[in-house]
PDB file of C-alpha atoms and ligand atoms in Angstrom:
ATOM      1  CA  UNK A   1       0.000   0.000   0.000  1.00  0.00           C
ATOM      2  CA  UNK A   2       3.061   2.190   0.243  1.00  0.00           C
ATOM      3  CA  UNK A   3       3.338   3.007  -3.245  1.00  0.00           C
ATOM      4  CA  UNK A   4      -1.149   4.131  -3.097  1.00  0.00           C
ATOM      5  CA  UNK A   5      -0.442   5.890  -0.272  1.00  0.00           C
ATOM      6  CA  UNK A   6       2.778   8.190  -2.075  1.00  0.00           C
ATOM      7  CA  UNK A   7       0.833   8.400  -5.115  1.00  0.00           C
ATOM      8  CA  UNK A   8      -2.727   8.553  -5.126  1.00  0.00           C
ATOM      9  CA  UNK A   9      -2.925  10.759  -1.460  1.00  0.00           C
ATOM     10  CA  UNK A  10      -6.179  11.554  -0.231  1.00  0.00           C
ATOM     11  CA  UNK A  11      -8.012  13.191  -2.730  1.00  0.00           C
ATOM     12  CA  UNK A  12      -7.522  10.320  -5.077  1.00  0.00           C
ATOM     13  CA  UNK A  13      -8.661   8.091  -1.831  1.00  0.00           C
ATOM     14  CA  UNK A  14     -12.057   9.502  -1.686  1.00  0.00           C
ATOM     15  CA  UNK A  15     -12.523   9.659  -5.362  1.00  0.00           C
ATOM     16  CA  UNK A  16     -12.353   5.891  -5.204  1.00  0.00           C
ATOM     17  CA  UNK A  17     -14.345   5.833  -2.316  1.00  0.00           C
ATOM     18  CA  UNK A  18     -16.889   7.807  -3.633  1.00  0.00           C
ATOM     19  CA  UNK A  19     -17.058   8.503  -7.058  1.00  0.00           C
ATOM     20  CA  UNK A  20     -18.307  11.975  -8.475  1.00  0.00           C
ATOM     21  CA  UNK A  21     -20.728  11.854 -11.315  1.00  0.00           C
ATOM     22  CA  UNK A  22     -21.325   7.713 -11.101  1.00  0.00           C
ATOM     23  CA  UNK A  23     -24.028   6.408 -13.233  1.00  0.00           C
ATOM     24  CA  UNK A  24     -25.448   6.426 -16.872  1.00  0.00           C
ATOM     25  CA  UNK A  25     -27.469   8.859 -18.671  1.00  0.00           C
ATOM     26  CA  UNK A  26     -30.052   7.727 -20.569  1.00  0.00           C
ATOM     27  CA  UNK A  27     -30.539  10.598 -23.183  1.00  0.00           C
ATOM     28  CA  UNK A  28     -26.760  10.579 -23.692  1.00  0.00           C
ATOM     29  CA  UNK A  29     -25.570  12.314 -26.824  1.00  0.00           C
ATOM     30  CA  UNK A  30     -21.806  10.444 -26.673  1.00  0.00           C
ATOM     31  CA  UNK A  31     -21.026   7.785 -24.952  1.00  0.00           C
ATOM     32  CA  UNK A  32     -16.799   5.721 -25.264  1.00  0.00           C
ATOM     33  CA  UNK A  33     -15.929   2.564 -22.910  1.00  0.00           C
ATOM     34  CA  UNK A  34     -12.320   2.539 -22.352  1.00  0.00           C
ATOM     35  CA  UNK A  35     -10.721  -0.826 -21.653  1.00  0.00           C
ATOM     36  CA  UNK A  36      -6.524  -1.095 -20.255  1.00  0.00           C
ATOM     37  CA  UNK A  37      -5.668  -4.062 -20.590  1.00  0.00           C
ATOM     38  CA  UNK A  38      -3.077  -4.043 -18.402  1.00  0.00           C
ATOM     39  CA  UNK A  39      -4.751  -3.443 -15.561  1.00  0.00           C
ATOM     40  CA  UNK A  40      -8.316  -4.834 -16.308  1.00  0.00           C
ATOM     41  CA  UNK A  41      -9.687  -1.423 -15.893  1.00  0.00           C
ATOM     42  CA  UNK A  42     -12.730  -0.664 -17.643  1.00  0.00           C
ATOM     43  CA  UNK A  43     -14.583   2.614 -18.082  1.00  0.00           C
ATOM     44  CA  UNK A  44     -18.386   3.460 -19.761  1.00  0.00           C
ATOM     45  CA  UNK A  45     -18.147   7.052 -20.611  1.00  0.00           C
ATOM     46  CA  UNK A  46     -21.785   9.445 -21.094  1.00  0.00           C
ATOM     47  CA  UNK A  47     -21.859  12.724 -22.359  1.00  0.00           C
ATOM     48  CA  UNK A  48     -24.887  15.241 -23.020  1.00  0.00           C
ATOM     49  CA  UNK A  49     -22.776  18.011 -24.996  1.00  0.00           C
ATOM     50  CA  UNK A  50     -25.154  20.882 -26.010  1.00  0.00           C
ATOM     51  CA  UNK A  51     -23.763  23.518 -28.496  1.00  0.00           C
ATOM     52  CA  UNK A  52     -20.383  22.888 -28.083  1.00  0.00           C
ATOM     53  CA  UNK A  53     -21.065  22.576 -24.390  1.00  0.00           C
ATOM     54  CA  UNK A  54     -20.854  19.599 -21.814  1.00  0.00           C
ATOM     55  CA  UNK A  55     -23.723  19.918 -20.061  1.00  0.00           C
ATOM     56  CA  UNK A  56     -23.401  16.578 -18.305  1.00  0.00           C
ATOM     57  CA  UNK A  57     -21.278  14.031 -18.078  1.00  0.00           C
ATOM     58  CA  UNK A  58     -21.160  10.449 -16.016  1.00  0.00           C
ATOM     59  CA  UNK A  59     -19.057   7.634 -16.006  1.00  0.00           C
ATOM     60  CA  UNK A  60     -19.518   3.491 -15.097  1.00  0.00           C
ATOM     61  CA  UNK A  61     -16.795   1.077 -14.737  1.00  0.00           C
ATOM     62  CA  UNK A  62     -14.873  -1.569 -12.892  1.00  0.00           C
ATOM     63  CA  UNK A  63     -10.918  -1.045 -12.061  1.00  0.00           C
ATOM     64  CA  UNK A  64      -8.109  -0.320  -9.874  1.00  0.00           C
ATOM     65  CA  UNK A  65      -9.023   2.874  -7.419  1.00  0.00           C
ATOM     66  CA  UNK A  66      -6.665   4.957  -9.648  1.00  0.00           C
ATOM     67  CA  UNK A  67      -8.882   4.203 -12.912  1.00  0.00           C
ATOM     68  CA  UNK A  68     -11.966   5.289 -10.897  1.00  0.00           C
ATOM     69  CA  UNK A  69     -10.248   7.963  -8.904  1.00  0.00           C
ATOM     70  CA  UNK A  70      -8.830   9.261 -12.242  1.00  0.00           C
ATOM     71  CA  UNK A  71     -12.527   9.453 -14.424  1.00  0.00           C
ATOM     72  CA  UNK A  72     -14.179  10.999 -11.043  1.00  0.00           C
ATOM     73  CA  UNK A  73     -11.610  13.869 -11.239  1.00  0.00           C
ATOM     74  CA  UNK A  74     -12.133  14.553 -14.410  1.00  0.00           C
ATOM     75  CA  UNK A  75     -15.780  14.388 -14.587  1.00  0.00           C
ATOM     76  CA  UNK A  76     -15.658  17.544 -12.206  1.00  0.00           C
ATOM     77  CA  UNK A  77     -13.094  19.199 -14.418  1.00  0.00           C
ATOM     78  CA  UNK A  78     -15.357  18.587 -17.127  1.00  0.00           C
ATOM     79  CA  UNK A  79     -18.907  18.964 -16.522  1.00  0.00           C
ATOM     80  CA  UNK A  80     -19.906  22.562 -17.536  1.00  0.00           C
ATOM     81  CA  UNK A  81     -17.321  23.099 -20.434  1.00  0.00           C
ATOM     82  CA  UNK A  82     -16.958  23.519 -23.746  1.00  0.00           C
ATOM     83  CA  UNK A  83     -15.276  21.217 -25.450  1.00  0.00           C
ATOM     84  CA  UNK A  84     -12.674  22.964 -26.749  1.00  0.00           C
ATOM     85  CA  UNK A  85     -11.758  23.691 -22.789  1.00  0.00           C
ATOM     86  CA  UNK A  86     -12.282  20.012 -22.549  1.00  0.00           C
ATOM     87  CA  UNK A  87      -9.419  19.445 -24.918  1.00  0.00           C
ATOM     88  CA  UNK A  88      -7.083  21.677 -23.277  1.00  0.00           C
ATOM     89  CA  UNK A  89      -7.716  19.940 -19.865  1.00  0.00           C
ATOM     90  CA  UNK A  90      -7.003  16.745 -21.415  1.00  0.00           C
ATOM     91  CA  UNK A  91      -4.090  17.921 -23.122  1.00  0.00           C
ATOM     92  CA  UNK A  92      -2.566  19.211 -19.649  1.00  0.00           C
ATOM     93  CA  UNK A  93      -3.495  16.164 -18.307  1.00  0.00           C
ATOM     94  CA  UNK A  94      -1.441  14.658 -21.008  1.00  0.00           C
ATOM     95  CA  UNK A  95       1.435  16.258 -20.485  1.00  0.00           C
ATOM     96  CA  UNK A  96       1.318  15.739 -16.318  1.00  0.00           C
ATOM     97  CA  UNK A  97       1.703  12.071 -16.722  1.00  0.00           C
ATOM     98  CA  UNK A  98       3.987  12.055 -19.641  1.00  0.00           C
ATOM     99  CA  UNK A  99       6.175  15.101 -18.506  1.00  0.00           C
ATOM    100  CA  UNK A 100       5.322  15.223 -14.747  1.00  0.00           C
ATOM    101  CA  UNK A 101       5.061  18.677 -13.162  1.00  0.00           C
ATOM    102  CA  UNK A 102       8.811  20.336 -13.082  1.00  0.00           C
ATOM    103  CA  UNK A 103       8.030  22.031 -16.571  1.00  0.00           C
ATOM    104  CA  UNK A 104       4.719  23.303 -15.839  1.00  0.00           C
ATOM    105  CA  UNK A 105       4.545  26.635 -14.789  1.00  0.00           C
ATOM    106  CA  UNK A 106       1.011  26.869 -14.298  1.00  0.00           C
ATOM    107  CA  UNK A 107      -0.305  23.614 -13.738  1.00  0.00           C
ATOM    108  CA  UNK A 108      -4.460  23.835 -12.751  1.00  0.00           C
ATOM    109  CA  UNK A 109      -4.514  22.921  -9.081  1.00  0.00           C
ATOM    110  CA  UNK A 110      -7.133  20.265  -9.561  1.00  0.00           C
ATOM    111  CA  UNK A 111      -4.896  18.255 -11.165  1.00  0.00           C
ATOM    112  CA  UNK A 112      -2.126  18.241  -9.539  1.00  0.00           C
ATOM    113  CA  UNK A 113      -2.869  15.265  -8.095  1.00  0.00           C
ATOM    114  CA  UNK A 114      -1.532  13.379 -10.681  1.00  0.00           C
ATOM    115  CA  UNK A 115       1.721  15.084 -10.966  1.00  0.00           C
ATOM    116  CA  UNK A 116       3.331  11.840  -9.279  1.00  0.00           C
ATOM    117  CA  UNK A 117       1.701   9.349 -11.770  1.00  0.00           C
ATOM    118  CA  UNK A 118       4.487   9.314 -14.131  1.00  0.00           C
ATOM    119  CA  UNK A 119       6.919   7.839 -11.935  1.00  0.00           C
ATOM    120  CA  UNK A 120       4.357   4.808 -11.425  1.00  0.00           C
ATOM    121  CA  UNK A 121       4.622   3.838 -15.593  1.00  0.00           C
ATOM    122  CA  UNK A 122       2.536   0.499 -14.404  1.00  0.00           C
ATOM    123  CA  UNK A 123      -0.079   3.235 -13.662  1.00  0.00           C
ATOM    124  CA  UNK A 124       0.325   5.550 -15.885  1.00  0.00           C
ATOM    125  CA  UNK A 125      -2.355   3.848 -18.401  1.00  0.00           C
ATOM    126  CA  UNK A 126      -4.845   3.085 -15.127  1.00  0.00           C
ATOM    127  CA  UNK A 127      -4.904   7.218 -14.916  1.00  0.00           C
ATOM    128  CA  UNK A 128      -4.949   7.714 -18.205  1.00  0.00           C
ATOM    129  CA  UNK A 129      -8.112   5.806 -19.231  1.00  0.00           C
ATOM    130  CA  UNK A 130     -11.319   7.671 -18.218  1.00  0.00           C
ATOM    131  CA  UNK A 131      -9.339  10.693 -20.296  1.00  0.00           C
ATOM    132  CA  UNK A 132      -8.400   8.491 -23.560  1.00  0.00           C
ATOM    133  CA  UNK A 133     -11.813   7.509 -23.657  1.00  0.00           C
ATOM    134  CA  UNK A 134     -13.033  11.493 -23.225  1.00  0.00           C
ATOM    135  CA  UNK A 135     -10.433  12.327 -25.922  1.00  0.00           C
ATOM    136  CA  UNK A 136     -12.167   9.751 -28.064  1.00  0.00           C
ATOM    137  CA  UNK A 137     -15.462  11.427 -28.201  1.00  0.00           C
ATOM    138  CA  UNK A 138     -13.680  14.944 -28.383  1.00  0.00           C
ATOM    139  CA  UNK A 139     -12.170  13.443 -31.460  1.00  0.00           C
ATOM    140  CA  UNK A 140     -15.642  12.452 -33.137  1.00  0.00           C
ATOM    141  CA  UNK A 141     -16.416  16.265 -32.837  1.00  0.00           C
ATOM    142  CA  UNK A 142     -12.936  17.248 -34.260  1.00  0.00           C
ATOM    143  CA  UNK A 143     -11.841  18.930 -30.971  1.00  0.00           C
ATOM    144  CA  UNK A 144      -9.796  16.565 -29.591  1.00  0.00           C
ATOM    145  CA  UNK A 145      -6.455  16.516 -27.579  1.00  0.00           C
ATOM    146  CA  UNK A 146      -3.301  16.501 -29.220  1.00  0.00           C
TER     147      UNK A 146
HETATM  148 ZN1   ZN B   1      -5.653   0.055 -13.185  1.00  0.00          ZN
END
């Protein structure tokens, strides 16, 4: 549990514990599921995006507590946006894990909590799911992530 406890700290703990923005939507206008293989994690992704704008979002899935942590922090980031702010998000996100924090000047507090991801690289596709499977949709619309 040493290496949960350095990386995922407590935000990520309740995240797990209890999931923001759990469930389906029925009258969803996107939906993704994300599978890692690695890991087993799976992710069901719903979207109701409304000129341009996410107006709701909710996720499903079964996985490790990162995984679930991971899509419940970015469902708050999300919800609300447009989805051009959507891809910018995602492409910070991006570069956190990939890059880690020492470049980034102005990294959004919120998620800074996964600045220590990408020394875990067993993890680093557990975090990265819920936001793949985002980017997928974003990429249907032709605003997606780099
Ligand atoms: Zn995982």
């Amino acid at each position: 549990m040493s290496e949960l406890n350095d990386l995922y700290q407590e935000i990520i703990l309740d995240h797990n514990k209890n999931p923001r923005n759990w469930g389906k939507i029925d009258a969803a206008t996107h939906f993704a599921e994300g599978f890692n293989p690695l890991c087993g994690d799976r992710v069901d992704l719903y979207l109701i995006v409304n000129n341009d704008k996410i107006e709701d979002i909710k996720f499903e899935g079964n996985g490790c507590a990162i995984s679930k942590a991971s899509a419940s922090v970015m469902t708050t980031l999300i919800k609300g946006k447009s989805l051009a702010d959507a891809a910018a998000i995602y492409n910070e996100f991006h570069k956190i894990i990939t890059e880690g924090c020492d470049h980034n000047h102005d990294i959004d507090e919120n998620l800074e909590v996964f600045c220590g991801v990408k020394q875990y690289p067993g993890r680093v596709k557990c975090a990265a799911l819920a936001w793949h499977t985002l980017n997928d949709i974003l990429k249907r619309n032709g605003t997606n992530g780099k």
